[in-house]
Coordinates of C-alpha atoms in Angstrom, one line a residue:
M1308 CA 0.2 128.0 224.3
K1309 CA -2.4 131.2 225.6
D1310 CA -0.6 130.2 229.6
L1311 CA 2.5 129.2 228.0
M1312 CA 2.8 132.3 226.6
A1313 CA 1.4 133.9 229.6
K1314 CA 4.4 132.3 231.8
L1315 CA 6.7 134.0 229.3
D1316 CA 5.5 137.1 229.4
R1317 CA 6.2 136.6 233.7
A1318 CA 9.1 135.6 233.0
F1319 CA 10.1 138.6 230.6
N1320 CA 8.8 141.1 232.8
P1321 CA 9.8 140.2 236.3
R1322 CA 8.6 142.5 239.7
S1323 CA 11.9 139.9 241.0
V1324 CA 14.4 138.3 240.2
A1325 CA 16.7 135.6 242.1
V1326 CA 20.3 134.5 241.9
V1327 CA 21.3 131.5 242.3
G1328 CA 24.8 130.9 242.2
D1329 CA 27.1 133.7 241.9
S1330 CA 30.5 133.1 243.0
T1331 CA 34.2 135.5 243.1
K1332 CA 34.3 132.8 240.0
L1333 CA 32.8 134.7 238.0
D1334 CA 33.3 138.1 239.1
Y1335 CA 29.4 138.3 241.0
M1336 CA 28.6 138.6 236.8
W1337 CA 25.1 138.5 237.1
L1338 CA 24.6 139.7 240.5
N1339 CA 26.1 142.9 239.2
A1340 CA 24.5 142.9 235.6
M1341 CA 21.2 143.3 238.6
R1342 CA 21.9 146.4 239.8
T1343 CA 19.5 148.3 237.4
F1344 CA 17.0 145.9 237.8
Q1345 CA 13.5 147.7 238.9
G1346 CA 11.9 145.4 241.8
E1347 CA 14.3 143.3 243.7
V1348 CA 16.9 141.3 243.9
Y1349 CA 17.8 138.4 246.0
S1350 CA 20.6 135.7 246.0
V1351 CA 21.1 132.4 247.0
Q1352 CA 24.0 131.6 247.9
V1353 CA 25.4 128.3 250.7
N1354 CA 29.7 129.1 249.7
P1355 CA 31.2 130.5 253.5
K1356 CA 33.5 132.3 251.2
D1357 CA 31.3 134.2 248.6
I1358 CA 28.0 135.3 251.1
P1359 CA 29.7 138.2 252.6
H1360 CA 30.9 139.7 248.9
I1361 CA 27.4 138.9 248.4
Q1362 CA 26.6 141.3 251.2
K1363 CA 28.4 144.2 250.5
L1364 CA 27.7 144.7 246.8
G1365 CA 24.4 145.3 248.3
F1366 CA 22.0 142.0 247.9
D1367 CA 20.2 139.7 250.5
N1368 CA 21.4 136.6 250.3
Y1369 CA 19.1 133.3 251.1
H1370 CA 21.0 129.8 251.8
S1371 CA 17.7 128.5 249.8
L1372 CA 15.0 129.9 247.8
L1373 CA 12.7 128.4 249.1
D1374 CA 13.5 130.5 252.0
I1375 CA 12.9 134.4 250.3
P1376 CA 9.8 135.5 251.0
G1377 CA 7.7 136.4 249.0
P1378 CA 7.1 134.9 245.0
V1379 CA 9.6 134.9 242.7
D1380 CA 9.0 135.7 238.6
Y1381 CA 13.0 135.2 237.1
V1382 CA 15.3 133.2 238.4
V1383 CA 19.1 132.7 236.6
L1384 CA 20.9 129.4 237.4
S1385 CA 24.8 129.3 237.5
V1386 CA 25.8 125.9 239.9
P1387 CA 27.1 123.0 239.1
R1388 CA 25.6 120.8 237.3
K1389 CA 25.0 118.6 239.4
V1390 CA 23.2 120.5 241.9
V1391 CA 20.7 121.8 239.0
P1392 CA 18.1 119.4 239.1
Q1393 CA 17.3 120.1 243.5
I1394 CA 17.9 124.3 242.1
I1395 CA 14.9 123.0 239.9
S1396 CA 12.8 121.6 242.1
D1397 CA 13.0 124.3 244.2
C1398 CA 11.7 126.5 241.3
I1399 CA 8.8 124.5 240.7
Q1400 CA 8.2 124.6 244.4
K1401 CA 8.6 127.5 244.6
G1402 CA 6.2 128.9 241.7
V1403 CA 8.7 130.7 239.5
A1404 CA 7.1 131.5 236.7
G1405 CA 11.2 130.9 234.4
V1406 CA 14.6 129.5 235.1
S1407 CA 17.4 131.1 232.5
L1408 CA 19.9 127.9 233.2
F1409 CA 23.8 129.4 232.7
T1410 CA 25.5 126.2 233.6
S1411 CA 26.3 124.0 230.5
G1412 CA 27.4 120.7 230.3
F1413 CA 25.0 118.7 229.0
A1414 CA 24.4 117.7 225.2
E1415 CA 26.4 119.9 223.9
T1416 CA 29.3 117.7 225.8
H1417 CA 28.2 114.5 224.0
T1418 CA 28.4 112.4 226.3
E1419 CA 26.4 109.9 228.2
D1420 CA 25.9 111.8 231.0
G1421 CA 25.3 114.9 229.5
L1422 CA 22.7 113.5 227.6
E1423 CA 21.1 112.2 231.3
Y1424 CA 21.3 115.2 232.4
Q1425 CA 19.9 117.4 230.2
Q1426 CA 16.7 114.5 230.1
R1427 CA 16.0 115.3 233.3
L1428 CA 16.2 118.4 233.9
T1429 CA 13.6 118.4 230.4
A1430 CA 11.3 115.6 232.3
M1431 CA 10.9 117.8 235.2
A1432 CA 10.1 121.2 233.4
E1433 CA 8.0 119.6 230.8
G1434 CA 6.3 118.1 233.7
A1435 CA 5.9 121.0 236.2
G1436 CA 5.0 124.0 233.0
L1437 CA 8.0 125.2 234.1
V1438 CA 9.7 127.9 230.9
L1439 CA 13.6 126.7 231.7
I1440 CA 16.1 128.7 228.8
G1441 CA 18.7 127.2 228.2
P1442 CA 20.9 125.1 229.5
N1443 CA 24.1 127.0 227.6
C1444 CA 22.5 130.6 228.1
M1445 CA 22.1 134.0 229.0
G1446 CA 18.9 134.7 229.1
I1447 CA 17.0 137.4 229.6
Y1448 CA 17.2 141.1 228.6
N1449 CA 14.3 143.7 229.1
R1450 CA 16.1 147.0 228.7
R1451 CA 13.6 149.1 230.3
L1452 CA 13.0 147.1 233.6
G1453 CA 16.2 147.1 233.6
L1454 CA 17.2 143.3 233.7
R1455 CA 20.8 142.0 232.1
Q1456 CA 22.6 139.5 230.8
N1457 CA 26.4 141.4 231.8
P1458 CA 26.7 144.7 232.9
E1459 CA 27.9 146.4 230.3
Q1460 CA 24.5 146.4 228.8
P1461 CA 22.1 149.9 228.8
V1462 CA 18.8 150.2 230.3
G1463 CA 16.7 153.1 230.5
E1464 CA 13.9 153.3 227.4
G1465 CA 12.5 150.8 225.4
G1466 CA 13.5 150.0 222.0
E1467 CA 12.0 147.9 219.6
V1468 CA 14.1 145.7 218.4
G1469 CA 12.9 141.5 220.1
F1470 CA 16.5 139.4 220.0
I1471 CA 15.8 136.0 220.1
S1472 CA 19.7 134.2 219.7
Q1473 CA 20.9 130.9 220.5
S1474 CA 23.8 132.6 221.1
G1475 CA 24.5 134.8 224.7
T1476 CA 27.9 136.7 223.0
H1477 CA 25.4 138.1 219.8
A1478 CA 22.8 138.9 222.2
V1479 CA 25.3 140.2 224.8
L1480 CA 27.1 142.4 221.5
L1481 CA 23.7 143.1 219.2
S1482 CA 22.5 145.1 222.8
L1483 CA 26.1 147.1 222.7
A1484 CA 27.1 148.0 219.2
G1485 CA 23.0 148.3 218.7
A1486 CA 22.7 150.7 220.9
Y1487 CA 25.9 152.9 219.5
H1488 CA 24.1 152.9 216.0
G1489 CA 20.4 153.7 216.9
I1490 CA 19.5 150.0 217.8
K1491 CA 17.7 149.7 220.9
L1492 CA 16.8 145.8 221.9
S1493 CA 12.5 146.0 223.8
K1494 CA 13.9 142.1 224.7
S1495 CA 16.6 139.7 223.7
V1496 CA 16.8 135.9 224.7
S1497 CA 20.2 133.2 224.4
Y1498 CA 18.9 130.0 224.6
G1499 CA 21.3 127.9 224.5
N1500 CA 20.4 124.5 224.4
A1501 CA 16.8 124.9 224.3
I1502 CA 15.6 121.1 226.0
V1503 CA 12.2 122.5 226.7
L1504 CA 11.5 126.1 224.9
D1505 CA 13.0 126.4 221.6
S1506 CA 12.8 128.9 218.8
P1507 CA 9.3 129.4 217.8
D1508 CA 8.1 129.4 221.8
Y1509 CA 10.4 132.7 221.7
L1510 CA 9.5 134.0 218.4
E1511 CA 5.7 133.2 218.7
Y1512 CA 6.2 135.6 221.8
M1513 CA 7.5 138.2 220.3
A1514 CA 5.5 138.4 217.5
Q1515 CA 2.6 139.0 220.0
D1516 CA 5.0 141.9 222.2
P1517 CA 3.3 145.1 221.6
E1518 CA 6.8 146.5 222.5
T1519 CA 8.2 144.8 220.1
R1520 CA 8.3 146.2 216.3
V1521 CA 11.0 144.3 214.6
I1522 CA 12.5 140.8 215.4
A1523 CA 15.9 139.4 215.1
M1524 CA 16.6 136.0 215.6
Y1525 CA 20.4 134.6 215.9
I1526 CA 19.6 130.5 214.9
E1527 CA 22.4 127.4 214.9
G1528 CA 19.4 124.5 214.4
V1529 CA 15.6 123.6 215.1
K1530 CA 14.1 120.7 216.5
E1531 CA 11.0 120.7 214.8
G1532 CA 11.1 121.9 211.5
R1533 CA 7.3 121.9 210.2
R1534 CA 6.4 123.9 214.2
F1535 CA 9.2 126.5 213.2
F1536 CA 8.4 127.6 209.7
E1537 CA 4.7 127.8 210.4
V1538 CA 5.0 130.4 213.1
L1539 CA 7.7 131.7 211.2
R1540 CA 5.3 132.2 208.7
R1541 CA 2.6 133.9 210.5
A1542 CA 5.5 136.1 212.6
A1543 CA 6.5 137.8 209.4
R1544 CA 2.8 138.5 208.3
A1545 CA 3.0 140.3 212.0
K1546 CA 6.1 142.6 211.9
P1547 CA 9.4 142.1 209.9
V1548 CA 11.4 139.3 210.9
V1549 CA 15.3 138.8 210.5
V1550 CA 17.2 134.9 210.4
W1551 CA 20.6 135.0 210.4
K1552 CA 21.5 131.1 210.4
G1553 CA 24.3 129.9 212.4
G1554 CA 26.9 126.9 210.9
R1555 CA 26.2 127.5 207.0
T1556 CA 29.5 125.6 206.1
E1557 CA 30.7 122.3 206.7
D1558 CA 33.4 123.5 209.0
G1559 CA 30.4 126.4 211.1
F1560 CA 27.9 123.8 210.7
R1561 CA 30.7 121.3 213.4
A1562 CA 31.6 124.1 215.7
T1563 CA 27.3 125.0 216.3
S1564 CA 27.1 121.3 217.0
S1565 CA 29.5 121.6 220.0
H1566 CA 27.8 125.0 221.0
T1567 CA 24.6 124.1 221.9
A1568 CA 24.1 120.8 220.2
A1569 CA 22.5 121.5 217.0
L1570 CA 20.9 119.7 214.0
A1571 CA 21.4 120.1 210.9
Q1572 CA 19.7 121.7 208.3
S1573 CA 20.5 121.7 204.6
P1574 CA 21.8 125.6 203.7
Q1575 CA 19.9 125.8 200.3
V1576 CA 16.5 123.8 201.7
W1577 CA 17.0 126.4 204.9
H1578 CA 17.7 129.0 202.5
A1579 CA 14.2 128.3 200.0
L1580 CA 11.9 127.9 202.6
V1581 CA 13.1 131.2 204.9
K1582 CA 12.2 133.1 202.4
Q1583 CA 8.6 131.2 201.4
C1584 CA 8.3 132.8 205.2
G1585 CA 8.5 136.0 204.2
A1586 CA 11.2 136.6 206.3
I1587 CA 14.4 138.4 206.0
Q1588 CA 17.6 136.6 206.0
V1589 CA 21.1 138.0 206.7
D1590 CA 24.4 136.1 206.9
S1591 CA 27.0 137.9 209.7
F1592 CA 26.2 140.2 212.4
D1593 CA 27.8 143.1 210.5
S1594 CA 24.4 142.7 208.0
L1595 CA 22.1 142.1 210.6
L1596 CA 23.0 145.3 212.2
D1597 CA 23.1 146.9 208.9
T1598 CA 19.8 145.2 207.8
L1599 CA 18.0 145.9 211.6
K1600 CA 18.6 149.7 210.9
V1601 CA 17.3 150.9 207.0
L1602 CA 14.6 149.0 208.4
L1603 CA 13.7 150.6 211.3
H1604 CA 14.6 154.7 210.3
C1605 CA 14.5 154.1 206.9
K1606 CA 10.5 155.3 205.0
P1607 CA 9.4 152.2 203.5
T1608 CA 9.3 151.8 198.9
T1609 CA 9.2 149.3 197.1
G1610 CA 11.1 151.0 194.6
H1611 CA 14.5 150.6 192.9
N1612 CA 14.8 154.1 191.7
L1613 CA 17.5 156.0 193.3
A1614 CA 19.6 159.2 194.3
L1615 CA 22.8 159.3 194.8
V1616 CA 24.8 161.8 195.7
A1617 CA 28.5 161.2 196.6
M1618 CA 32.0 163.9 197.6
S1619 CA 34.1 163.1 194.7
G1620 CA 33.9 162.1 191.0
G1621 CA 35.5 159.0 191.5
Q1622 CA 33.3 158.7 194.4
S1623 CA 29.5 158.8 191.7
V1624 CA 31.7 155.8 190.3
A1625 CA 31.6 153.7 192.4
I1626 CA 28.4 154.3 194.6
A1627 CA 27.0 153.6 191.2
D1628 CA 28.7 150.4 190.8
A1629 CA 27.6 149.3 194.4
F1630 CA 23.9 150.5 194.0
T1631 CA 23.8 149.0 190.8
E1632 CA 25.4 146.1 191.5
A1633 CA 22.6 145.4 194.6
G1634 CA 19.6 145.4 191.7
F1635 CA 19.0 149.7 192.0
R1636 CA 18.6 152.2 189.0
A1637 CA 19.9 155.6 189.2
P1638 CA 17.9 157.4 186.1
P1639 CA 18.1 160.9 185.5
L1640 CA 16.1 162.7 186.7
T1641 CA 12.8 165.4 185.2
E1642 CA 14.0 168.3 183.4
T1643 CA 11.9 170.5 186.2
S1644 CA 15.1 169.5 188.9
Y1645 CA 17.9 170.4 186.3
R1646 CA 16.3 173.8 185.7
E1647 CA 16.3 174.3 189.4
L1648 CA 20.1 172.8 189.9
A1649 CA 22.0 174.9 187.3
S1650 CA 20.5 178.2 189.1
F1651 CA 22.9 177.7 191.9
F1652 CA 24.9 173.9 190.6
D1653 CA 28.2 175.0 188.8
I1654 CA 28.9 172.4 186.5
I1655 CA 32.3 172.9 186.4
G1656 CA 34.1 170.5 189.2
G1657 CA 31.4 168.4 189.5
S1658 CA 28.1 166.9 188.4
Y1659 CA 24.2 167.3 188.6
Q1660 CA 23.0 163.9 186.3
N1661 CA 22.2 161.4 188.4
P1662 CA 24.7 160.0 190.2
F1663 CA 25.8 163.1 191.8
D1664 CA 29.3 164.6 192.3
I1665 CA 28.2 167.6 194.4
A1666 CA 32.6 168.1 194.5
W1667 CA 33.2 171.6 195.0
N1668 CA 29.9 172.9 194.2
V1669 CA 28.1 172.6 197.1
P1670 CA 30.8 173.1 200.4
S1671 CA 27.5 173.9 203.1
V1672 CA 24.7 172.7 204.3
E1673 CA 22.4 175.3 202.8
G1674 CA 23.7 173.5 200.0
V1675 CA 23.9 169.9 200.5
M1676 CA 19.9 169.8 201.8
K1677 CA 19.3 172.2 198.7
L1678 CA 19.7 169.3 196.3
I1679 CA 18.9 166.7 198.8
G1680 CA 15.0 168.7 198.5
I1681 CA 15.5 169.2 194.9
V1682 CA 15.4 165.3 194.2
D1683 CA 13.4 164.4 197.5
R1684 CA 10.0 166.3 195.4
D1685 CA 11.9 164.3 192.2
E1686 CA 8.6 161.7 191.1
N1687 CA 11.0 160.3 188.9
I1688 CA 13.2 159.3 192.9
D1689 CA 11.9 157.0 194.8
G1690 CA 15.0 157.1 197.6
I1691 CA 18.2 159.4 198.8
V1692 CA 21.2 158.0 199.3
L1693 CA 23.8 160.8 200.9
E1694 CA 27.7 159.7 201.1
I1695 CA 28.8 162.0 203.9
G1696 CA 32.4 161.9 203.2
V1697 CA 34.5 162.6 206.7
F1698 CA 37.8 162.5 205.4
F1699 CA 37.0 165.2 202.4
L1700 CA 34.2 167.8 204.9
E1701 CA 36.7 168.1 207.8
R1702 CA 39.3 169.6 204.7
R1703 CA 36.8 171.6 203.1
W1704 CA 34.5 173.2 206.4
R1705 CA 38.4 172.5 208.7
E1706 CA 37.5 174.9 211.6
K1707 CA 34.2 175.1 210.6
W1708 CA 33.7 170.9 210.7
A1709 CA 32.2 170.7 214.6
D1710 CA 30.0 173.0 213.5
N1711 CA 28.3 172.4 210.7
I1712 CA 28.4 168.5 211.1
A1713 CA 26.1 169.4 213.5
G1714 CA 23.4 171.9 211.8
L1715 CA 23.7 169.0 208.6
I1716 CA 22.9 166.5 211.0
D1717 CA 20.2 168.7 212.7
A1718 CA 19.0 169.3 209.2
L1719 CA 18.9 166.2 207.7
A1720 CA 16.8 164.5 210.8
R1721 CA 14.2 167.4 209.6
F1722 CA 14.4 166.2 206.2
K1723 CA 13.8 162.6 207.0
A1724 CA 10.2 164.0 209.5
Q1725 CA 8.9 165.5 206.3
S1726 CA 9.7 163.2 203.5
R1727 CA 8.0 160.4 202.6
K1728 CA 11.6 158.5 201.5
P1729 CA 13.8 156.4 202.4
L1730 CA 17.1 158.7 203.7
L1731 CA 20.4 156.2 203.1
V1732 CA 23.5 158.2 204.7
V1733 CA 26.7 156.2 203.7
V1734 CA 29.8 157.3 206.4
V1735 CA 32.6 157.0 204.3
P1736 CA 35.4 157.3 206.8
T1737 CA 39.5 157.1 205.2
N1738 CA 41.5 157.9 207.9
R1739 CA 39.6 158.7 210.6
E1740 CA 37.5 155.9 211.5
E1741 CA 37.3 157.5 214.8
A1742 CA 35.0 160.7 213.6
A1743 CA 33.2 158.4 211.0
L1744 CA 31.8 156.2 214.3
E1745 CA 31.0 158.9 215.7
L1746 CA 29.3 160.6 213.3
M1747 CA 27.4 157.2 213.1
A1748 CA 26.5 157.2 216.6
R1749 CA 24.9 160.3 216.6
L1750 CA 22.6 159.9 212.9
G1751 CA 21.6 156.9 215.1
D1752 CA 20.5 158.5 217.6
K1753 CA 18.4 160.9 215.4
G1754 CA 17.4 158.1 213.7
I1755 CA 18.6 157.9 210.6
P1756 CA 21.1 154.5 209.4
G1757 CA 24.6 155.4 209.1
L1758 CA 26.5 152.7 207.0
P1759 CA 30.2 152.0 206.7
S1760 CA 30.1 151.6 203.3
F1761 CA 28.5 152.0 199.3
E1762 CA 28.1 148.3 199.9
R1763 CA 27.1 147.6 203.0
G1764 CA 25.0 150.2 202.6
A1765 CA 23.1 148.8 198.7
V1766 CA 23.2 145.3 200.1
A1767 CA 20.7 146.2 203.7
L1768 CA 18.5 149.1 201.2
R1769 CA 17.8 146.0 198.5
R1770 CA 17.0 143.2 201.3
V1771 CA 14.6 145.9 203.0
V1772 CA 12.9 147.2 199.4
D1773 CA 12.9 143.4 198.2
Y1774 CA 10.4 142.4 202.2
Y1775 CA 8.2 145.6 201.1
R1776 CA 7.3 144.0 197.4
A1777 CA 7.4 140.6 198.3
R1778 CA 4.6 142.0 200.7
H1779 CA 3.0 144.2 198.3
A1780 CA 3.0 141.7 196.4
L1781 CA 0.6 140.0 198.6
G1782 CA -1.4 142.2 199.5
Q1783 CA -0.2 143.6 202.9

């Protein structure tokens, strides 16, 4: 196991990369993705039509992997299926640590020759101790090193989320959407058919990785269920693990079977076992994104008592229903808090009962922060949820919108830094979708979780609070 973890670490943190078989058919996607890689990048291509284009991109091209001078840590393989065994043989001879196989056409085709090719590759890789990722996958992404699966992925300062995905699309999408919401990945891997390494191997690695604080997973199926749940239990004791299971329905499972040749698991049994392991379960890309936001950017709490702050009377009812249905409460404040609120809060046109209808009472940034400061000090409150109604505040602040919203974001960031309670912001767009998306991105940049609806915010917060309550019950 130590040897495998060392090889995985070399593949996830390579000093040199070779792309085998990139071509005009893919618009040189892999080489363009590697433009940001901080180490050496080599191309291997024998087609004379492609070589001039590759050289024009600025990469040295070789006719064989074995011709490359010096070691190669990680190889991306994008060649026709019939050529794959020879290239794998070259990788073994070259001493490559890890290979991601973009090529498809194996067991997922449910054909005899596809299965035979897959069995042959499995035997070659396992016999040589080669880390073979895939086939039918996008391989590894390391934000800090500029090692990418797609030319659009962000690079720069590494994040805290490690993503293990059986889908290449989901792997790329989380890196793109996450960066827009304050979620940066440390590393991710798309592993496809998993003919040699499966999700437990990557989970074991991410659990030990010092750059990864939270682990996210998208899984269509596992081959060794007992081993998966044993590793998941250990990993979830070390750091939060969020699991999204694809193929929960009959039609969804049929899609996974043709996508990655996944094996069936009973949804009920799966849910029960993942829960026993202490992982957090989500059921969609949006719920994965929401849960990661709360895990990363909300202070931990095991409490269910919230201060719910809305911009109008109707919204105070809506926020109360959403969070109460998710299992939270909006309790009365202490008498001390009510006395403080009464000093500046006009009950006509609003309500300083919990949930709060601040309406026209708190039109300034200072007023909003004064209210939040009071409820933060209240011993009856475990966390705060604030609605920012974009339509409402744009009309209220008018020409001062830009300055006031910037001031509010900065004030919320300062508040979050000194408060011990979780703060969740719900950005309600109404007919201001673009402004709301921009606002959530700006909040994310400051480490403040912004969710697009009361319902999504309530469900995500409940998942995370339940996680902390379970850990607390186990003494962790």
